[in-house]
Short mmCIF file of C-alpha atoms in Angstrom, two decimals:
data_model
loop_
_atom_site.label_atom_id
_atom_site.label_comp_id
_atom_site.label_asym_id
_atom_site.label_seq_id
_atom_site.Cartn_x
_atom_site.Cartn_y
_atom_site.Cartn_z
CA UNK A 15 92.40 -248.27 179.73
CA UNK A 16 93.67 -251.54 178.77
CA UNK A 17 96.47 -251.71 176.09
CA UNK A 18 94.40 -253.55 173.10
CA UNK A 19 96.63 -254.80 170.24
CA UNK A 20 95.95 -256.95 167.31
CA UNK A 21 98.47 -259.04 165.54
CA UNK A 22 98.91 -256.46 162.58
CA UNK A 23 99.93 -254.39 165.00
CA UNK A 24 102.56 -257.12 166.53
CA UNK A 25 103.66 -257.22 163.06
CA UNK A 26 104.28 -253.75 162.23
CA UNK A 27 107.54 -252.68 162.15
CA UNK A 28 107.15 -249.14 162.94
CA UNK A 29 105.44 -250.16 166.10
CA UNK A 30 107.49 -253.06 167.58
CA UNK A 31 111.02 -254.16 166.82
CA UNK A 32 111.58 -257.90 165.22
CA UNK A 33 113.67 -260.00 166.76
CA UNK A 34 114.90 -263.44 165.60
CA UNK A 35 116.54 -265.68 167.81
CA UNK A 36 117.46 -269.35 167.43
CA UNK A 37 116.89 -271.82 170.64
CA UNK A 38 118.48 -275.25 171.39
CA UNK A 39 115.45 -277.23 173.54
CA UNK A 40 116.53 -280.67 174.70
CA UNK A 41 114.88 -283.49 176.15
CA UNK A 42 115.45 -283.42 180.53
CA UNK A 43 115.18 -287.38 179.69
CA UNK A 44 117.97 -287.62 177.62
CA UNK A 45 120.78 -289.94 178.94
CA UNK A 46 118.43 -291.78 180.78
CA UNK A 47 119.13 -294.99 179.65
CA UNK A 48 121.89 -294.36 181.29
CA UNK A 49 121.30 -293.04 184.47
CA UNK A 50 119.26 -296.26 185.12
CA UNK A 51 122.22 -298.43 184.83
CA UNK A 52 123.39 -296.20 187.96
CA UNK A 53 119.89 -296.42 189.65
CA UNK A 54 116.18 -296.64 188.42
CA UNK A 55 114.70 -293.26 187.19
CA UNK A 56 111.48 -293.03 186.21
CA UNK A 57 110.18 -292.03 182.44
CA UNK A 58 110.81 -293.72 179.41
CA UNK A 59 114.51 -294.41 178.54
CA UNK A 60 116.15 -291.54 176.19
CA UNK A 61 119.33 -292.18 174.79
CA UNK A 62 120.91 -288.78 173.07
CA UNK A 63 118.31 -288.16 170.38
CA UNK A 64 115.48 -286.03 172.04
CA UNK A 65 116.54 -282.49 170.77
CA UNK A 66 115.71 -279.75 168.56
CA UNK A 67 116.96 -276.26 166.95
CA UNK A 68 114.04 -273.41 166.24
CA UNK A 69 114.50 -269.96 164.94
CA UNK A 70 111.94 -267.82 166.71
CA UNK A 71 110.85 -264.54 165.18
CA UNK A 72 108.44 -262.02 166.29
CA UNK A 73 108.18 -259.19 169.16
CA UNK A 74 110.02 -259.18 172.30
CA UNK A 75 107.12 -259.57 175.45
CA UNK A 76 109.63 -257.24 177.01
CA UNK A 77 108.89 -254.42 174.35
CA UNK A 78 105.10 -255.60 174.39
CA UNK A 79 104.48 -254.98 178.55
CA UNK A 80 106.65 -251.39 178.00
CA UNK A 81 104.17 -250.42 175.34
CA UNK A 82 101.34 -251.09 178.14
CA UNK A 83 103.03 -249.22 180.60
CA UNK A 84 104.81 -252.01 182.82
CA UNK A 85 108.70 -251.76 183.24
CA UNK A 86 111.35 -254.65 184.98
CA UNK A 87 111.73 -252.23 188.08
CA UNK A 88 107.66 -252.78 188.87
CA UNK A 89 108.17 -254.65 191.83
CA UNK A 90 103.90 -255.87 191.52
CA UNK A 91 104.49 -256.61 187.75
CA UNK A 92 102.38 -253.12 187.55
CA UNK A 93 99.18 -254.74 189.89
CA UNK A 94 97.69 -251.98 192.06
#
């Protein structure tokens, strides 16, 4: 049967290990102003400001797919 889990049970410490992690996303535009003085590029002209810092928190996917009974070595991602 299906692995069925609700988010109380994402939550639950006893069940699933938290994990906080902080991630650094920035714009593929940024600079562009820039690169058009080199050659035209298309999409709207970024200069440095397009980026942003987030602290994520919540259950690894990793340690979610395990608890259904997938592993990394499944070379079908566990599909029959």
């Amino acid at each position: 049967p299906p692995l069925s889990l609700t988010l109380a049970d994402l939550k639950d410490e006893t069940k699933f290990k938290r994990h906080t992690i902080a991630a650094t996303l920035q714009c593929a535009g940024n600079r562009r102003a820039e690169m058009n003085a080199a050659r035209p590029v298309k999409g709207l002209s970024w200069n440095t400001t397009a980026i942003s810092t987030a602290t994520w928190t919540g259950v690894k996917l990793c340690d979610v797919l395990a608890a259904a009974g997938l592993s990394a070595d499944d070379d079908d991602g566990g599909r029959e």
